[in-house]
Amino acid sequence: MMCQPNASRPVQPVQSLVMSFIQQNYEAIMTTIQQVCVENETEKKDVVLEIDFYKNNDNASNNAILDGTFRVAPISQVLEGDRPAEPDWFYRGSVLYESNVALFHEGLRDHHARMTHNHVLVAYRGAEGNAGVYRCDVMTGKTGWHICSDEALDLFPLDSLEKKMKLLMLQSGHAPVQGESEADLLRFMQVFGGGDLER
């Protein structure tokens, strides 16, 4: 499940790769963030989305977006105590770890301090093994709606037709109509790309 970049094409900038990964895995990521927030009684700004795009075997595909793996953890478990949620790709005990962990923690604290309600905090390892931190704000192309906002997170998990409809309407820029029946809502979802979502 890790990536093997294609040498014949340019490497995608990490920020673009992170945003594409979030869009590709949007429902799973937002549902996991919501679960971690509820379980730890914390807010979205206080969790870290850890994404690993590292190529570590010959069977990996050329598509880092599909091959990346993710985990969500409270930032306190990455920075405090014995740091149980620190990314497992940090190779604790190695010379590389000792020389880089302080800089990583400094970057994580800095980005965390500047979070807004539209951001998700991301720690990543790139395809070549480089690690970093990124405050990610992904917007829809049609409406400019922030898909990782606190408002969006409140809709997850998508366990009702109403939540699915509200998300689709926010993404598409269409306002709900009063008195719509369930059949009307399902037709709307089919027209605007959500027809595969079941109640």
PDB file of C-alpha atoms in Angstrom:
ATOM      1  CA  MET A   1       0.000   0.000   0.000  1.00  0.00           C
ATOM      2  CA  MET A   2       2.940   2.361  -0.354  1.00  0.00           C
ATOM      3  CA  CYS A   3       3.870   4.313  -3.457  1.00  0.00           C
ATOM      4  CA  GLN A   4       6.472   3.798  -6.162  1.00  0.00           C
ATOM      5  CA  PRO A   5       6.727   7.044  -8.144  1.00  0.00           C
ATOM      6  CA  ASN A   6       6.966   6.848 -11.922  1.00  0.00           C
ATOM      7  CA  ALA A   7      10.410   8.036 -12.980  1.00  0.00           C
ATOM      8  CA  SER A   8       9.079   9.199 -16.349  1.00  0.00           C
ATOM      9  CA  ARG A   9       6.889  11.919 -14.872  1.00  0.00           C
ATOM     10  CA  PRO A  10       7.693  14.872 -12.581  1.00  0.00           C
ATOM     11  CA  VAL A  11       7.199  14.355  -8.856  1.00  0.00           C
ATOM     12  CA  GLN A  12       3.988  15.970  -7.659  1.00  0.00           C
ATOM     13  CA  PRO A  13       4.574  18.705  -5.037  1.00  0.00           C
ATOM     14  CA  VAL A  14       3.843  17.361  -1.565  1.00  0.00           C
ATOM     15  CA  GLN A  15       1.111  19.929  -0.828  1.00  0.00           C
ATOM     16  CA  SER A  16      -0.754  18.975  -4.014  1.00  0.00           C
ATOM     17  CA  LEU A  17      -0.302  15.297  -3.228  1.00  0.00           C
ATOM     18  CA  VAL A  18      -1.668  15.774   0.301  1.00  0.00           C
ATOM     19  CA  MET A  19      -4.713  17.687  -0.968  1.00  0.00           C
ATOM     20  CA  SER A  20      -5.374  15.086  -3.659  1.00  0.00           C
ATOM     21  CA  PHE A  21      -5.063  12.297  -1.097  1.00  0.00           C
ATOM     22  CA  ILE A  22      -7.569  13.995   1.206  1.00  0.00           C
ATOM     23  CA  GLN A  23     -10.025  14.434  -1.660  1.00  0.00           C
ATOM     24  CA  GLN A  24      -9.571  10.803  -2.788  1.00  0.00           C
ATOM     25  CA  ASN A  25     -10.093   9.462   0.751  1.00  0.00           C
ATOM     26  CA  TYR A  26     -12.363  12.224   2.031  1.00  0.00           C
ATOM     27  CA  GLU A  27     -15.150  10.286   3.729  1.00  0.00           C
ATOM     28  CA  ALA A  28     -12.796   7.816   5.446  1.00  0.00           C
ATOM     29  CA  ILE A  29     -10.519  10.619   6.687  1.00  0.00           C
ATOM     30  CA  MET A  30     -13.304  12.868   7.987  1.00  0.00           C
ATOM     31  CA  THR A  31     -15.103   9.954   9.650  1.00  0.00           C
ATOM     32  CA  THR A  32     -11.858   8.908  11.371  1.00  0.00           C
ATOM     33  CA  ILE A  33     -11.133  12.477  12.509  1.00  0.00           C
ATOM     34  CA  GLN A  34     -14.641  12.696  13.967  1.00  0.00           C
ATOM     35  CA  GLN A  35     -14.201   9.359  15.793  1.00  0.00           C
ATOM     36  CA  VAL A  36     -10.853  10.413  17.271  1.00  0.00           C
ATOM     37  CA  CYS A  37     -12.294  13.777  18.364  1.00  0.00           C
ATOM     38  CA  VAL A  38     -15.246  12.103  20.084  1.00  0.00           C
ATOM     39  CA  GLU A  39     -13.159   9.357  21.726  1.00  0.00           C
ATOM     40  CA  ASN A  40     -10.603  11.855  23.058  1.00  0.00           C
ATOM     41  CA  GLU A  41     -13.048  14.705  23.777  1.00  0.00           C
ATOM     42  CA  THR A  42     -11.038  17.096  21.657  1.00  0.00           C
ATOM     43  CA  GLU A  43     -11.473  19.406  18.665  1.00  0.00           C
ATOM     44  CA  LYS A  44     -10.350  18.928  15.064  1.00  0.00           C
ATOM     45  CA  LYS A  45      -7.594  21.516  15.460  1.00  0.00           C
ATOM     46  CA  ASP A  46      -6.057  19.302  18.152  1.00  0.00           C
ATOM     47  CA  VAL A  47      -5.649  16.151  16.048  1.00  0.00           C
ATOM     48  CA  VAL A  48      -3.028  15.231  13.467  1.00  0.00           C
ATOM     49  CA  LEU A  49      -3.670  13.439  10.189  1.00  0.00           C
ATOM     50  CA  GLU A  50      -0.550  11.325   9.535  1.00  0.00           C
ATOM     51  CA  ILE A  51      -0.105  10.380   5.862  1.00  0.00           C
ATOM     52  CA  ASP A  52       2.618   8.066   4.600  1.00  0.00           C
ATOM     53  CA  PHE A  53       3.445   8.059   0.862  1.00  0.00           C
ATOM     54  CA  TYR A  54       6.821   6.332   1.249  1.00  0.00           C
ATOM     55  CA  LYS A  55       7.871   3.799  -1.405  1.00  0.00           C
ATOM     56  CA  ASN A  56       9.169   0.772   0.457  1.00  0.00           C
ATOM     57  CA  ASN A  57       8.719  -2.173  -1.870  1.00  0.00           C
ATOM     58  CA  ASP A  58       8.872  -3.234  -5.497  1.00  0.00           C
ATOM     59  CA  ASN A  59       5.166  -4.118  -5.647  1.00  0.00           C
ATOM     60  CA  ALA A  60       3.973  -0.573  -4.958  1.00  0.00           C
ATOM     61  CA  SER A  61       2.074   1.148  -7.755  1.00  0.00           C
ATOM     62  CA  ASN A  62       2.838   4.431  -9.477  1.00  0.00           C
ATOM     63  CA  ASN A  63      -0.085   6.214  -7.832  1.00  0.00           C
ATOM     64  CA  ALA A  64       0.879   7.769  -4.497  1.00  0.00           C
ATOM     65  CA  ILE A  65      -2.678   8.998  -3.929  1.00  0.00           C
ATOM     66  CA  LEU A  66      -4.037   5.452  -3.958  1.00  0.00           C
ATOM     67  CA  ASP A  67      -1.066   3.916  -2.170  1.00  0.00           C
ATOM     68  CA  GLY A  68      -0.777   6.360   0.713  1.00  0.00           C
ATOM     69  CA  THR A  69      -1.898   5.254   4.151  1.00  0.00           C
ATOM     70  CA  PHE A  70      -3.216   7.432   6.967  1.00  0.00           C
ATOM     71  CA  ARG A  71      -3.811   7.515  10.686  1.00  0.00           C
ATOM     72  CA  VAL A  72      -5.388  10.171  12.946  1.00  0.00           C
ATOM     73  CA  ALA A  73      -4.220  10.905  16.483  1.00  0.00           C
ATOM     74  CA  PRO A  74      -4.552  13.647  19.112  1.00  0.00           C
ATOM     75  CA  ILE A  75      -1.624  16.053  18.858  1.00  0.00           C
ATOM     76  CA  SER A  76      -0.944  15.552  22.562  1.00  0.00           C
ATOM     77  CA  GLN A  77      -0.114  11.886  21.876  1.00  0.00           C
ATOM     78  CA  VAL A  78       2.431  12.963  19.262  1.00  0.00           C
ATOM     79  CA  LEU A  79       4.130  15.657  21.341  1.00  0.00           C
ATOM     80  CA  GLU A  80       3.756  14.720  25.010  1.00  0.00           C
ATOM     81  CA  GLY A  81       4.851  11.968  27.392  1.00  0.00           C
ATOM     82  CA  ASP A  82       6.255   8.910  25.642  1.00  0.00           C
ATOM     83  CA  ARG A  83       4.494  10.075  22.444  1.00  0.00           C
ATOM     84  CA  PRO A  84       2.455   6.902  21.746  1.00  0.00           C
ATOM     85  CA  ALA A  85       0.973   8.285  18.499  1.00  0.00           C
ATOM     86  CA  GLU A  86       4.198   9.587  17.021  1.00  0.00           C
ATOM     87  CA  PRO A  87       4.330   8.300  13.424  1.00  0.00           C
ATOM     88  CA  ASP A  88       5.793   4.795  13.319  1.00  0.00           C
ATOM     89  CA  TRP A  89       7.924   5.911  10.377  1.00  0.00           C
ATOM     90  CA  PHE A  90      10.027   8.044  12.718  1.00  0.00           C
ATOM     91  CA  TYR A  91      12.446   5.162  13.423  1.00  0.00           C
ATOM     92  CA  ARG A  92      12.882   5.822  17.125  1.00  0.00           C
ATOM     93  CA  GLY A  93      16.335   5.169  18.464  1.00  0.00           C
ATOM     94  CA  SER A  94      18.080   5.813  15.148  1.00  0.00           C
ATOM     95  CA  VAL A  95      20.548   8.614  14.468  1.00  0.00           C
ATOM     96  CA  LEU A  96      18.089  10.023  11.911  1.00  0.00           C
ATOM     97  CA  TYR A  97      15.380  10.209  14.573  1.00  0.00           C
ATOM     98  CA  GLU A  98      17.574  11.985  17.088  1.00  0.00           C
ATOM     99  CA  SER A  99      18.681  14.580  14.536  1.00  0.00           C
ATOM    100  CA  ASN A 100      15.207  15.345  13.169  1.00  0.00           C
ATOM    101  CA  VAL A 101      12.562  14.820  15.849  1.00  0.00           C
ATOM    102  CA  ALA A 102      13.106  18.216  17.545  1.00  0.00           C
ATOM    103  CA  LEU A 103      12.632  20.072  14.262  1.00  0.00           C
ATOM    104  CA  PHE A 104       9.521  18.048  13.456  1.00  0.00           C
ATOM    105  CA  HIS A 105       7.987  18.799  16.859  1.00  0.00           C
ATOM    106  CA  GLU A 106       8.818  22.498  16.495  1.00  0.00           C
ATOM    107  CA  GLY A 107       7.105  22.578  13.084  1.00  0.00           C
ATOM    108  CA  LEU A 108       4.086  20.700  14.413  1.00  0.00           C
ATOM    109  CA  ARG A 109       3.687  23.139  17.330  1.00  0.00           C
ATOM    110  CA  ASP A 110       4.081  26.140  15.017  1.00  0.00           C
ATOM    111  CA  HIS A 111       1.453  24.924  12.533  1.00  0.00           C
ATOM    112  CA  HIS A 112      -0.860  23.880  15.366  1.00  0.00           C
ATOM    113  CA  ALA A 113      -0.713  27.401  16.845  1.00  0.00           C
ATOM    114  CA  ARG A 114      -1.840  28.858  13.491  1.00  0.00           C
ATOM    115  CA  MET A 115      -4.737  26.494  12.805  1.00  0.00           C
ATOM    116  CA  THR A 116      -8.122  27.910  11.769  1.00  0.00           C
ATOM    117  CA  HIS A 117     -11.504  26.162  11.700  1.00  0.00           C
ATOM    118  CA  ASN A 118     -10.948  25.428   7.977  1.00  0.00           C
ATOM    119  CA  HIS A 119      -7.634  23.576   8.376  1.00  0.00           C
ATOM    120  CA  VAL A 120      -6.659  20.002   9.069  1.00  0.00           C
ATOM    121  CA  LEU A 121      -3.182  19.460  10.532  1.00  0.00           C
ATOM    122  CA  VAL A 122      -1.133  17.001   8.471  1.00  0.00           C
ATOM    123  CA  ALA A 123       2.155  15.246   9.224  1.00  0.00           C
ATOM    124  CA  TYR A 124       3.456  13.433   6.158  1.00  0.00           C
ATOM    125  CA  ARG A 125       6.271  11.283   4.857  1.00  0.00           C
ATOM    126  CA  GLY A 126       6.864  11.786   1.150  1.00  0.00           C
ATOM    127  CA  ALA A 127       7.621   9.178  -1.490  1.00  0.00           C
ATOM    128  CA  GLU A 128      11.362   9.657  -1.030  1.00  0.00           C
ATOM    129  CA  GLY A 129      11.241   9.512   2.773  1.00  0.00           C
ATOM    130  CA  ASN A 130      11.204  13.256   3.469  1.00  0.00           C
ATOM    131  CA  ALA A 131       8.907  14.228   6.366  1.00  0.00           C
ATOM    132  CA  GLY A 132       7.107  17.448   7.123  1.00  0.00           C
ATOM    133  CA  VAL A 133       4.072  19.236   8.527  1.00  0.00           C
ATOM    134  CA  TYR A 134       1.355  21.052   6.616  1.00  0.00           C
ATOM    135  CA  ARG A 135      -1.801  22.993   7.553  1.00  0.00           C
ATOM    136  CA  CYS A 136      -4.165  21.878   4.824  1.00  0.00           C
ATOM    137  CA  ASP A 137      -7.236  23.795   3.658  1.00  0.00           C
ATOM    138  CA  VAL A 138      -8.943  22.011   0.753  1.00  0.00           C
ATOM    139  CA  MET A 139     -11.691  23.858  -1.120  1.00  0.00           C
ATOM    140  CA  THR A 140     -14.165  22.702  -3.741  1.00  0.00           C
ATOM    141  CA  GLY A 141     -13.538  24.060  -7.217  1.00  0.00           C
ATOM    142  CA  LYS A 142     -17.162  25.047  -7.836  1.00  0.00           C
ATOM    143  CA  THR A 143     -18.061  26.896  -4.658  1.00  0.00           C
ATOM    144  CA  GLY A 144     -14.836  27.475  -2.753  1.00  0.00           C
ATOM    145  CA  TRP A 145     -16.355  25.576   0.195  1.00  0.00           C
ATOM    146  CA  HIS A 146     -13.792  24.372   2.752  1.00  0.00           C
ATOM    147  CA  ILE A 147     -14.232  20.592   2.822  1.00  0.00           C
ATOM    148  CA  CYS A 148     -12.133  20.080   5.981  1.00  0.00           C
ATOM    149  CA  SER A 149     -13.850  22.805   8.012  1.00  0.00           C
ATOM    150  CA  ASP A 150     -15.449  22.285  11.404  1.00  0.00           C
ATOM    151  CA  GLU A 151     -18.812  22.739   9.654  1.00  0.00           C
ATOM    152  CA  ALA A 152     -17.991  19.840   7.325  1.00  0.00           C
ATOM    153  CA  LEU A 153     -16.774  17.633  10.165  1.00  0.00           C
ATOM    154  CA  ASP A 154     -20.118  17.993  11.953  1.00  0.00           C
ATOM    155  CA  LEU A 155     -21.724  16.017   9.096  1.00  0.00           C
ATOM    156  CA  PHE A 156     -19.629  12.903   9.747  1.00  0.00           C
ATOM    157  CA  PRO A 157     -20.174  10.039   9.869  1.00  0.00           C
ATOM    158  CA  LEU A 158     -22.532  10.255   6.886  1.00  0.00           C
ATOM    159  CA  ASP A 159     -25.089   8.040   8.570  1.00  0.00           C
ATOM    160  CA  SER A 160     -28.273   9.669   7.287  1.00  0.00           C
ATOM    161  CA  LEU A 161     -29.677  10.870   3.999  1.00  0.00           C
ATOM    162  CA  GLU A 162     -30.030  14.356   5.465  1.00  0.00           C
ATOM    163  CA  LYS A 163     -26.318  14.584   6.279  1.00  0.00           C
ATOM    164  CA  LYS A 164     -25.356  13.280   2.840  1.00  0.00           C
ATOM    165  CA  MET A 165     -27.671  15.805   1.214  1.00  0.00           C
ATOM    166  CA  LYS A 166     -26.331  18.728   3.231  1.00  0.00           C
ATOM    167  CA  LEU A 167     -22.763  17.793   2.343  1.00  0.00           C
ATOM    168  CA  LEU A 168     -23.623  17.459  -1.334  1.00  0.00           C
ATOM    169  CA  MET A 169     -25.453  20.786  -1.341  1.00  0.00           C
ATOM    170  CA  LEU A 170     -22.551  22.552   0.355  1.00  0.00           C
ATOM    171  CA  GLN A 171     -20.137  21.074  -2.174  1.00  0.00           C
ATOM    172  CA  SER A 172     -22.319  21.908  -5.174  1.00  0.00           C
ATOM    173  CA  GLY A 173     -23.490  25.334  -4.047  1.00  0.00           C
ATOM    174  CA  HIS A 174     -27.191  24.436  -4.258  1.00  0.00           C
ATOM    175  CA  ALA A 175     -29.472  25.481  -1.412  1.00  0.00           C
ATOM    176  CA  PRO A 176     -32.016  22.997  -0.035  1.00  0.00           C
ATOM    177  CA  VAL A 177     -35.648  23.518  -0.959  1.00  0.00           C
ATOM    178  CA  GLN A 178     -38.271  23.466   1.792  1.00  0.00           C
ATOM    179  CA  GLY A 179     -40.655  20.511   1.738  1.00  0.00           C
ATOM    180  CA  GLU A 180     -38.540  18.231  -0.462  1.00  0.00           C
ATOM    181  CA  SER A 181     -39.501  14.573  -0.235  1.00  0.00           C
ATOM    182  CA  GLU A 182     -36.992  11.743   0.136  1.00  0.00           C
ATOM    183  CA  ALA A 183     -37.546  10.917  -3.556  1.00  0.00           C
ATOM    184  CA  ASP A 184     -36.725  14.540  -4.464  1.00  0.00           C
ATOM    185  CA  LEU A 185     -33.540  14.375  -2.400  1.00  0.00           C
ATOM    186  CA  LEU A 186     -32.459  11.117  -4.029  1.00  0.00           C
ATOM    187  CA  ARG A 187     -33.068  12.594  -7.504  1.00  0.00           C
ATOM    188  CA  PHE A 188     -30.969  15.619  -6.538  1.00  0.00           C
ATOM    189  CA  MET A 189     -28.167  13.318  -5.409  1.00  0.00           C
ATOM    190  CA  GLN A 190     -28.262  11.413  -8.705  1.00  0.00           C
ATOM    191  CA  VAL A 191     -28.095  14.636 -10.738  1.00  0.00           C
ATOM    192  CA  PHE A 192     -25.282  16.179  -8.681  1.00  0.00           C
ATOM    193  CA  GLY A 193     -23.101  13.149  -8.150  1.00  0.00           C
ATOM    194  CA  GLY A 194     -24.302  11.481  -4.975  1.00  0.00           C
ATOM    195  CA  GLY A 195     -26.647   8.872  -6.379  1.00  0.00           C
ATOM    196  CA  ASP A 196     -24.598   6.001  -4.995  1.00  0.00           C
ATOM    197  CA  LEU A 197     -25.168   7.143  -1.412  1.00  0.00           C
ATOM    198  CA  GLU A 198     -27.819   5.061   0.320  1.00  0.00           C
ATOM    199  CA  ARG A 199     -29.863   6.033   3.308  1.00  0.00           C
TER     200      ARG A 199
END
